[in-house]
Amino acid sequence: MPKAKKPQSTAVIGAQWGDEGKGKIVDRLAPEHDAVIRYNGGANAGHTIVVQGKRFSLHLVPSGILYPDKKAIIANGVVVDPDQLLKEIDNLEAQGIDTAGLILSDRAHIVTPYHKAEDARRETLLAREFNEQEATGGIGTTRRGIGPAYAEKAHRAAAIRVADLLRPAELKQLVSRAAQLASPEIREDPDIPSPEAICDRFIEIGEILRPRITDTSYLLHDLQRAGKRLLFEGGNATLLDVDHGTYPYVTSSNSSALGIPAGAGISPKAIHNILAICKAYCTRVGGGPFPTEIQDDLATTIRERGREFGTTTGRPRRIGWLDLVALRYAVMLNGVDSLCMTMLDVLSGIDPIKVCIAYEIDGNRTERFLPDARSLARAKPVLISLPGFTEDISAVRSLDDLPSNARHYLSYVEEHAGAPLSLAGVGPDREQTIEIH
Ligand code: GDP
Ligand code: IMO
Ligand code: MG
């Protein structure tokens, strides 16, 4: 039989509440692609890649950057904190990584110091009401200015885009308008640089970034026409999508696959393969309902074993059992072609392994996800137990070499999630991956 032709474009999407291991899988798939594209979110994302024990933490820079011959494209849908971007470029260069392939959309929006201050101001104000399970209080954001930057984009009048960094006169007007519209508390905060200082810094950064700035939508079309292979890297995840996630405990962009066409300026028809990443259990950072959350010591065990602390904020991640109701929803919403299950190694020694197959809400059973946070907060998980395994599987590289209970777990998930498994992760290193089909 001739080998099936590989799809020209693939999207790697988080199927849960983030931190599923997208960075590792993008890095793993990058060699067989020509460009890796971020299309949503900003420095709220934290993607970790481990190569022979060396860790790279990326926030804005696409996870294809470790390969010097690949383009790493930040497309129009991303909100860019210019200082953070420069810091990341400098860190990578200092680690010996050639960042020449990094390209930035002229239409990506800029996160300003006002946005970060506004994000923090709102979170602090609402923190008093904050309650992780109830749908009240603060969101528990990363305080990276994401919400205010996307809000500014929708407001339009004082929004700054990457191209504006190269137009000093217009930039000055926009920054002074942004300052005028900022809350008095922020405008008068001595820790916030003056509009003149912000403007000078943006012009300086614009000059540094100038050679990387282009219309990435045309670039992507040119690459497609030339038969090049594209890899889209989702920031955040499906259940954090502003339209389809557990609103209001979500981020401010379309962080499912549904955000790709708008965020990259390509047709929905140009995405040929959707690979969703899920952990062997669930985690969540920040507030919002989490039906399968584990409240006892087992959460601490899993957190420590899986190093479940935020890449962006260092916050301990909340831990829960795998939620198949939520996973089926993610499969449906994204049109998933296959799944990659990461962190299988972390479950070694945990017996039984529980999974959620349905919810009970007000005495009724449902197998449908409830993306409305206020409804989901009332859902009780229906959990079943599967037999665990005790072996260390971190050196396993083929499905046949996994303990039978680990294989059984994978096939149970495959059967109930509604999509085939194509990959499984057994450790953080790019090599610690099992190819399934
Ligand atoms: P992302 O935001 O989806 O890219 O994920 P993060 O990088 O924020 O978090 C995933 C964490 O798990 C990182 O520390 C990865 O190095 C690590 N990781 C990824 N896959 C695996 C796996 O299969 N097993 C283990 N033990 N760790 C993994
Ligand atoms: P990656 O790409 C985990 C969560 C935040 C918060 C909510 C809103 O690493 O998977 P925001 O700062 O976006 O306004 O925060 O969304 N959040 C993430 N959680 N991983 C992420 O990205 C996240 N991006 C946003 O914790 O609850
Ligand atoms: Mg992350």
PDB file of C-alpha atoms in Angstrom, residues 153-380:
ATOM      1  CA  LYS A 153      -9.137  46.055  19.715  1.00  0.00           C
ATOM      2  CA  ALA A 154     -12.936  45.918  19.795  1.00  0.00           C
ATOM      3  CA  HIS A 155     -13.188  49.557  20.961  1.00  0.00           C
ATOM      4  CA  ARG A 156     -10.801  50.575  18.111  1.00  0.00           C
ATOM      5  CA  ALA A 157     -10.110  54.269  18.785  1.00  0.00           C
ATOM      6  CA  ALA A 158      -6.961  53.873  20.904  1.00  0.00           C
ATOM      7  CA  ALA A 159      -5.840  50.437  19.718  1.00  0.00           C
ATOM      8  CA  ILE A 160      -2.231  50.146  18.584  1.00  0.00           C
ATOM      9  CA  ARG A 161      -1.125  47.594  16.028  1.00  0.00           C
ATOM     10  CA  VAL A 162       2.372  46.418  15.203  1.00  0.00           C
ATOM     11  CA  ALA A 163       2.481  48.573  12.051  1.00  0.00           C
ATOM     12  CA  ASP A 164       1.895  51.653  14.229  1.00  0.00           C
ATOM     13  CA  LEU A 165       5.240  51.057  15.983  1.00  0.00           C
ATOM     14  CA  LEU A 166       6.839  52.085  12.681  1.00  0.00           C
ATOM     15  CA  ARG A 167       4.822  55.355  12.351  1.00  0.00           C
ATOM     16  CA  PRO A 168       6.029  57.712  15.130  1.00  0.00           C
ATOM     17  CA  ALA A 169       3.552  60.547  14.540  1.00  0.00           C
ATOM     18  CA  GLU A 170       0.472  58.293  14.528  1.00  0.00           C
ATOM     19  CA  LEU A 171       1.865  56.247  17.401  1.00  0.00           C
ATOM     20  CA  LYS A 172       2.232  59.347  19.555  1.00  0.00           C
ATOM     21  CA  GLN A 173      -1.415  60.228  18.965  1.00  0.00           C
ATOM     22  CA  LEU A 174      -2.579  56.702  19.770  1.00  0.00           C
ATOM     23  CA  VAL A 175      -0.557  56.428  22.986  1.00  0.00           C
ATOM     24  CA  SER A 176      -1.785  59.789  24.199  1.00  0.00           C
ATOM     25  CA  ARG A 177      -5.362  58.754  23.417  1.00  0.00           C
ATOM     26  CA  ALA A 178      -4.822  55.483  25.295  1.00  0.00           C
ATOM     27  CA  ALA A 179      -3.486  57.438  28.285  1.00  0.00           C
ATOM     28  CA  GLN A 180      -6.497  59.738  28.173  1.00  0.00           C
ATOM     29  CA  LEU A 181      -8.873  56.762  28.179  1.00  0.00           C
ATOM     30  CA  ALA A 182      -7.067  54.865  30.960  1.00  0.00           C
ATOM     31  CA  SER A 183      -8.659  54.998  34.406  1.00  0.00           C
ATOM     32  CA  PRO A 184      -7.400  57.975  36.489  1.00  0.00           C
ATOM     33  CA  GLU A 185      -5.938  55.530  39.014  1.00  0.00           C
ATOM     34  CA  ILE A 186      -3.720  54.022  36.312  1.00  0.00           C
ATOM     35  CA  ARG A 187      -2.936  57.329  34.597  1.00  0.00           C
ATOM     36  CA  GLU A 188      -1.678  58.741  37.873  1.00  0.00           C
ATOM     37  CA  ASP A 189       0.185  55.607  38.984  1.00  0.00           C
ATOM     38  CA  PRO A 190       3.875  56.569  39.317  1.00  0.00           C
ATOM     39  CA  ASP A 191       4.850  53.002  38.313  1.00  0.00           C
ATOM     40  CA  ILE A 192       3.281  53.404  34.866  1.00  0.00           C
ATOM     41  CA  PRO A 193       5.659  55.107  32.417  1.00  0.00           C
ATOM     42  CA  SER A 194       4.570  58.449  30.955  1.00  0.00           C
ATOM     43  CA  PRO A 195       2.932  58.449  27.492  1.00  0.00           C
ATOM     44  CA  GLU A 196       6.163  59.957  26.101  1.00  0.00           C
ATOM     45  CA  ALA A 197       8.266  57.179  27.636  1.00  0.00           C
ATOM     46  CA  ILE A 198       5.870  54.482  26.364  1.00  0.00           C
ATOM     47  CA  CYS A 199       5.971  56.018  22.907  1.00  0.00           C
ATOM     48  CA  ASP A 200       9.787  56.247  22.845  1.00  0.00           C
ATOM     49  CA  ARG A 201      10.114  52.634  23.964  1.00  0.00           C
ATOM     50  CA  PHE A 202       7.612  51.423  21.343  1.00  0.00           C
ATOM     51  CA  ILE A 203       9.477  53.315  18.584  1.00  0.00           C
ATOM     52  CA  GLU A 204      12.757  51.790  19.757  1.00  0.00           C
ATOM     53  CA  ILE A 205      11.253  48.275  19.778  1.00  0.00           C
ATOM     54  CA  GLY A 206       9.590  48.899  16.393  1.00  0.00           C
ATOM     55  CA  GLU A 207      13.010  49.617  14.856  1.00  0.00           C
ATOM     56  CA  ILE A 208      14.441  46.410  16.330  1.00  0.00           C
ATOM     57  CA  LEU A 209      11.486  44.363  15.055  1.00  0.00           C
ATOM     58  CA  ARG A 210      11.196  46.156  11.658  1.00  0.00           C
ATOM     59  CA  PRO A 211      12.863  43.402   9.565  1.00  0.00           C
ATOM     60  CA  ARG A 212      10.463  40.799  11.010  1.00  0.00           C
ATOM     61  CA  ILE A 213       7.221  42.731  10.375  1.00  0.00           C
ATOM     62  CA  THR A 214       5.070  41.841   7.388  1.00  0.00           C
ATOM     63  CA  ASP A 215       1.536  40.989   6.228  1.00  0.00           C
ATOM     64  CA  THR A 216       1.517  37.408   7.507  1.00  0.00           C
ATOM     65  CA  SER A 217      -1.815  36.610   5.856  1.00  0.00           C
ATOM     66  CA  TYR A 218      -0.260  37.069   2.388  1.00  0.00           C
ATOM     67  CA  LEU A 219       2.824  35.205   3.581  1.00  0.00           C
ATOM     68  CA  LEU A 220       0.692  32.215   4.641  1.00  0.00           C
ATOM     69  CA  HIS A 221      -1.156  32.207   1.324  1.00  0.00           C
ATOM     70  CA  ASP A 222       2.166  32.299  -0.554  1.00  0.00           C
ATOM     71  CA  LEU A 223       3.470  29.396   1.530  1.00  0.00           C
ATOM     72  CA  GLN A 224       0.290  27.410   0.904  1.00  0.00           C
ATOM     73  CA  ARG A 225       0.442  28.022  -2.844  1.00  0.00           C
ATOM     74  CA  ALA A 226       4.052  26.861  -2.853  1.00  0.00           C
ATOM     75  CA  GLY A 227       2.935  23.567  -1.246  1.00  0.00           C
ATOM     76  CA  LYS A 228       4.622  24.336   2.088  1.00  0.00           C
ATOM     77  CA  ARG A 229       3.327  22.635   5.219  1.00  0.00           C
ATOM     78  CA  LEU A 230       1.837  24.747   7.995  1.00  0.00           C
ATOM     79  CA  LEU A 231       1.483  23.927  11.689  1.00  0.00           C
ATOM     80  CA  PHE A 232      -0.926  26.086  13.701  1.00  0.00           C
ATOM     81  CA  GLU A 233      -0.170  26.308  17.414  1.00  0.00           C
ATOM     82  CA  GLY A 234      -3.134  27.083  19.650  1.00  0.00           C
ATOM     83  CA  GLY A 235      -2.544  29.290  22.644  1.00  0.00           C
ATOM     84  CA  ASN A 236      -4.742  28.607  25.734  1.00  0.00           C
ATOM     85  CA  ALA A 237      -7.372  25.946  24.977  1.00  0.00           C
ATOM     86  CA  THR A 238     -10.886  24.967  23.907  1.00  0.00           C
ATOM     87  CA  LEU A 239     -12.553  25.290  27.318  1.00  0.00           C
ATOM     88  CA  LEU A 240     -11.019  28.784  27.659  1.00  0.00           C
ATOM     89  CA  ASP A 241     -12.444  29.957  24.296  1.00  0.00           C
ATOM     90  CA  VAL A 242     -14.298  33.256  24.759  1.00  0.00           C
ATOM     91  CA  ASP A 243     -17.351  32.014  22.832  1.00  0.00           C
ATOM     92  CA  HIS A 244     -17.312  28.282  23.557  1.00  0.00           C
ATOM     93  CA  GLY A 245     -15.481  27.874  26.861  1.00  0.00           C
ATOM     94  CA  THR A 246     -16.715  28.097  30.439  1.00  0.00           C
ATOM     95  CA  TYR A 247     -17.631  31.781  30.170  1.00  0.00           C
ATOM     96  CA  PRO A 248     -16.891  34.045  32.001  1.00  0.00           C
ATOM     97  CA  TYR A 249     -13.958  31.934  33.244  1.00  0.00           C
ATOM     98  CA  VAL A 250     -12.242  32.000  29.883  1.00  0.00           C
ATOM     99  CA  THR A 251      -9.611  33.991  28.078  1.00  0.00           C
ATOM    100  CA  SER A 252     -10.516  36.773  25.620  1.00  0.00           C
ATOM    101  CA  SER A 253      -9.842  35.116  22.271  1.00  0.00           C
ATOM    102  CA  ASN A 254     -11.158  32.166  20.248  1.00  0.00           C
ATOM    103  CA  SER A 255      -8.637  29.703  21.582  1.00  0.00           C
ATOM    104  CA  SER A 256     -10.216  26.621  19.983  1.00  0.00           C
ATOM    105  CA  ALA A 257      -9.555  25.693  16.336  1.00  0.00           C
ATOM    106  CA  LEU A 258     -12.417  28.033  15.473  1.00  0.00           C
ATOM    107  CA  GLY A 259     -10.057  30.982  15.957  1.00  0.00           C
ATOM    108  CA  ILE A 260      -7.583  29.919  13.271  1.00  0.00           C
ATOM    109  CA  PRO A 261      -9.131  31.403  10.114  1.00  0.00           C
ATOM    110  CA  ALA A 262      -9.728  34.838  11.655  1.00  0.00           C
ATOM    111  CA  GLY A 263      -6.537  34.843  13.701  1.00  0.00           C
ATOM    112  CA  ALA A 264      -4.275  33.867  10.825  1.00  0.00           C
ATOM    113  CA  GLY A 265      -6.164  35.266   7.839  1.00  0.00           C
ATOM    114  CA  ILE A 266      -6.660  31.953   6.083  1.00  0.00           C
ATOM    115  CA  SER A 267      -9.718  30.057   4.893  1.00  0.00           C
ATOM    116  CA  PRO A 268     -11.283  27.393   7.157  1.00  0.00           C
ATOM    117  CA  LYS A 269     -10.776  25.080   4.160  1.00  0.00           C
ATOM    118  CA  ALA A 270      -7.020  25.495   4.559  1.00  0.00           C
ATOM    119  CA  ILE A 271      -6.892  23.574   7.849  1.00  0.00           C
ATOM    120  CA  HIS A 272      -6.594  19.928   6.924  1.00  0.00           C
ATOM    121  CA  ASN A 273      -5.881  18.094  10.146  1.00  0.00           C
ATOM    122  CA  ILE A 274      -6.882  18.935  13.718  1.00  0.00           C
ATOM    123  CA  LEU A 275      -4.895  17.344  16.503  1.00  0.00           C
ATOM    124  CA  ALA A 276      -6.254  17.999  19.990  1.00  0.00           C
ATOM    125  CA  ILE A 277      -4.025  17.562  23.017  1.00  0.00           C
ATOM    126  CA  CYS A 278      -5.446  16.320  26.309  1.00  0.00           C
ATOM    127  CA  LYS A 279      -3.788  15.238  29.503  1.00  0.00           C
ATOM    128  CA  ALA A 280      -4.445  11.825  31.027  1.00  0.00           C
ATOM    129  CA  TYR A 281      -6.187  13.850  33.749  1.00  0.00           C
ATOM    130  CA  CYS A 282      -7.336  17.494  33.883  1.00  0.00           C
ATOM    131  CA  THR A 283      -5.868  20.707  35.213  1.00  0.00           C
ATOM    132  CA  ARG A 284      -7.095  24.244  35.465  1.00  0.00           C
ATOM    133  CA  VAL A 285      -5.395  27.473  36.569  1.00  0.00           C
ATOM    134  CA  GLY A 286      -7.440  30.381  37.844  1.00  0.00           C
ATOM    135  CA  GLY A 287     -11.122  30.432  38.713  1.00  0.00           C
ATOM    136  CA  GLY A 288     -14.203  28.720  37.346  1.00  0.00           C
ATOM    137  CA  PRO A 289     -16.091  25.464  37.713  1.00  0.00           C
ATOM    138  CA  PHE A 290     -14.141  22.221  37.446  1.00  0.00           C
ATOM    139  CA  PRO A 291     -16.524  19.255  37.936  1.00  0.00           C
ATOM    140  CA  THR A 292     -13.860  16.535  38.307  1.00  0.00           C
ATOM    141  CA  GLU A 293     -11.573  18.512  40.640  1.00  0.00           C
ATOM    142  CA  ILE A 294      -9.782  16.330  43.214  1.00  0.00           C
ATOM    143  CA  GLN A 295      -9.822  17.929  46.654  1.00  0.00           C
ATOM    144  CA  ASP A 296      -7.674  15.476  48.670  1.00  0.00           C
ATOM    145  CA  ASP A 297      -3.950  14.624  48.880  1.00  0.00           C
ATOM    146  CA  LEU A 298      -4.033  12.831  45.564  1.00  0.00           C
ATOM    147  CA  ALA A 299      -4.172  16.273  43.900  1.00  0.00           C
ATOM    148  CA  THR A 300      -0.867  17.162  45.579  1.00  0.00           C
ATOM    149  CA  THR A 301       0.707  13.886  44.422  1.00  0.00           C
ATOM    150  CA  ILE A 302      -0.346  14.446  40.804  1.00  0.00           C
ATOM    151  CA  ARG A 303       0.629  18.145  40.935  1.00  0.00           C
ATOM    152  CA  GLU A 304       4.119  17.345  42.142  1.00  0.00           C
ATOM    153  CA  ARG A 305       4.656  14.416  39.822  1.00  0.00           C
ATOM    154  CA  GLY A 306       3.369  16.277  36.788  1.00  0.00           C
ATOM    155  CA  ARG A 307       5.135  19.547  37.803  1.00  0.00           C
ATOM    156  CA  GLU A 308       1.726  21.173  37.597  1.00  0.00           C
ATOM    157  CA  PHE A 309       2.704  24.765  38.291  1.00  0.00           C
ATOM    158  CA  GLY A 310       1.939  27.498  35.735  1.00  0.00           C
ATOM    159  CA  THR A 311       4.631  28.199  33.115  1.00  0.00           C
ATOM    160  CA  THR A 312       3.461  31.825  32.982  1.00  0.00           C
ATOM    161  CA  THR A 313       2.508  32.645  36.567  1.00  0.00           C
ATOM    162  CA  GLY A 314       3.982  29.792  38.661  1.00  0.00           C
ATOM    163  CA  ARG A 315       0.545  29.250  40.239  1.00  0.00           C
ATOM    164  CA  PRO A 316      -0.237  25.677  41.389  1.00  0.00           C
ATOM    165  CA  ARG A 317      -2.636  24.147  38.891  1.00  0.00           C
ATOM    166  CA  ARG A 318      -5.912  22.669  40.151  1.00  0.00           C
ATOM    167  CA  ILE A 319      -6.062  18.921  39.458  1.00  0.00           C
ATOM    168  CA  GLY A 320      -8.990  16.711  38.435  1.00  0.00           C
ATOM    169  CA  TRP A 321      -9.831  13.373  36.819  1.00  0.00           C
ATOM    170  CA  LEU A 322     -10.138  13.127  33.064  1.00  0.00           C
ATOM    171  CA  ASP A 323     -13.503  14.549  32.020  1.00  0.00           C
ATOM    172  CA  LEU A 324     -14.819  12.645  28.990  1.00  0.00           C
ATOM    173  CA  VAL A 325     -17.914  14.847  28.764  1.00  0.00           C
ATOM    174  CA  ALA A 326     -15.670  17.879  28.282  1.00  0.00           C
ATOM    175  CA  LEU A 327     -13.333  15.975  25.952  1.00  0.00           C
ATOM    176  CA  ARG A 328     -16.195  14.853  23.691  1.00  0.00           C
ATOM    177  CA  TYR A 329     -17.325  18.483  23.543  1.00  0.00           C
ATOM    178  CA  ALA A 330     -13.827  19.567  22.496  1.00  0.00           C
ATOM    179  CA  VAL A 331     -13.745  16.825  19.840  1.00  0.00           C
ATOM    180  CA  MET A 332     -17.106  17.979  18.486  1.00  0.00           C
ATOM    181  CA  LEU A 333     -16.386  21.703  18.556  1.00  0.00           C
ATOM    182  CA  ASN A 334     -12.960  21.547  16.927  1.00  0.00           C
ATOM    183  CA  GLY A 335     -13.785  18.779  14.430  1.00  0.00           C
ATOM    184  CA  VAL A 336     -10.876  16.812  15.843  1.00  0.00           C
ATOM    185  CA  ASP A 337      -9.176  14.295  13.551  1.00  0.00           C
ATOM    186  CA  SER A 338      -7.079  12.702  16.280  1.00  0.00           C
ATOM    187  CA  LEU A 339      -6.058  13.080  19.895  1.00  0.00           C
ATOM    188  CA  CYS A 340      -2.735  13.137  21.670  1.00  0.00           C
ATOM    189  CA  MET A 341      -2.867  12.139  25.323  1.00  0.00           C
ATOM    190  CA  THR A 342       0.026  13.560  27.344  1.00  0.00           C
ATOM    191  CA  MET A 343       1.122  12.842  30.944  1.00  0.00           C
ATOM    192  CA  LEU A 344       0.250   9.151  30.881  1.00  0.00           C
ATOM    193  CA  ASP A 345       3.459   8.573  32.889  1.00  0.00           C
ATOM    194  CA  VAL A 346       2.121  10.742  35.737  1.00  0.00           C
ATOM    195  CA  LEU A 347      -0.707   8.257  36.408  1.00  0.00           C
ATOM    196  CA  SER A 348       1.694   5.400  37.170  1.00  0.00           C
ATOM    197  CA  GLY A 349       1.013   4.131  40.712  1.00  0.00           C
ATOM    198  CA  ILE A 350      -2.474   5.654  40.883  1.00  0.00           C
ATOM    199  CA  ASP A 351      -5.078   2.942  41.323  1.00  0.00           C
ATOM    200  CA  PRO A 352      -7.878   3.123  40.453  1.00  0.00           C
ATOM    201  CA  ILE A 353      -7.826   5.764  37.745  1.00  0.00           C
ATOM    202  CA  LYS A 354     -11.158   7.541  37.617  1.00  0.00           C
ATOM    203  CA  VAL A 355     -12.801   9.153  34.610  1.00  0.00           C
ATOM    204  CA  CYS A 356     -15.964  11.197  34.333  1.00  0.00           C
ATOM    205  CA  ILE A 357     -18.467   9.769  31.851  1.00  0.00           C
ATOM    206  CA  ALA A 358     -21.502  11.995  32.531  1.00  0.00           C
ATOM    207  CA  TYR A 359     -22.757  14.782  34.806  1.00  0.00           C
ATOM    208  CA  GLU A 360     -25.657  14.879  37.170  1.00  0.00           C
ATOM    209  CA  ILE A 361     -27.325  18.217  37.376  1.00  0.00           C
ATOM    210  CA  ASP A 362     -30.361  18.842  39.573  1.00  0.00           C
ATOM    211  CA  GLY A 363     -30.966  15.085  39.747  1.00  0.00           C
ATOM    212  CA  ASN A 364     -30.818  14.585  35.953  1.00  0.00           C
ATOM    213  CA  ARG A 365     -28.032  12.791  34.118  1.00  0.00           C
ATOM    214  CA  THR A 366     -26.514  14.408  31.033  1.00  0.00           C
ATOM    215  CA  GLU A 367     -23.699  13.504  28.686  1.00  0.00           C
ATOM    216  CA  ARG A 368     -23.560  17.018  27.269  1.00  0.00           C
ATOM    217  CA  PHE A 369     -21.004  19.586  28.357  1.00  0.00           C
ATOM    218  CA  LEU A 370     -22.355  22.809  29.889  1.00  0.00           C
ATOM    219  CA  PRO A 371     -20.154  25.644  28.670  1.00  0.00           C
ATOM    220  CA  ASP A 372     -22.072  28.171  30.764  1.00  0.00           C
ATOM    221  CA  ALA A 373     -20.072  28.439  34.012  1.00  0.00           C
ATOM    222  CA  ARG A 374     -23.130  29.063  36.149  1.00  0.00           C
ATOM    223  CA  SER A 375     -24.706  25.806  34.953  1.00  0.00           C
ATOM    224  CA  LEU A 376     -21.469  23.823  35.025  1.00  0.00           C
ATOM    225  CA  ALA A 377     -20.880  24.859  38.641  1.00  0.00           C
ATOM    226  CA  ARG A 378     -23.971  22.779  39.555  1.00  0.00           C
ATOM    227  CA  ALA A 379     -22.818  19.636  37.683  1.00  0.00           C
ATOM    228  CA  LYS A 380     -21.704  16.620  39.730  1.00  0.00           C
TER     229      LYS A 380
END
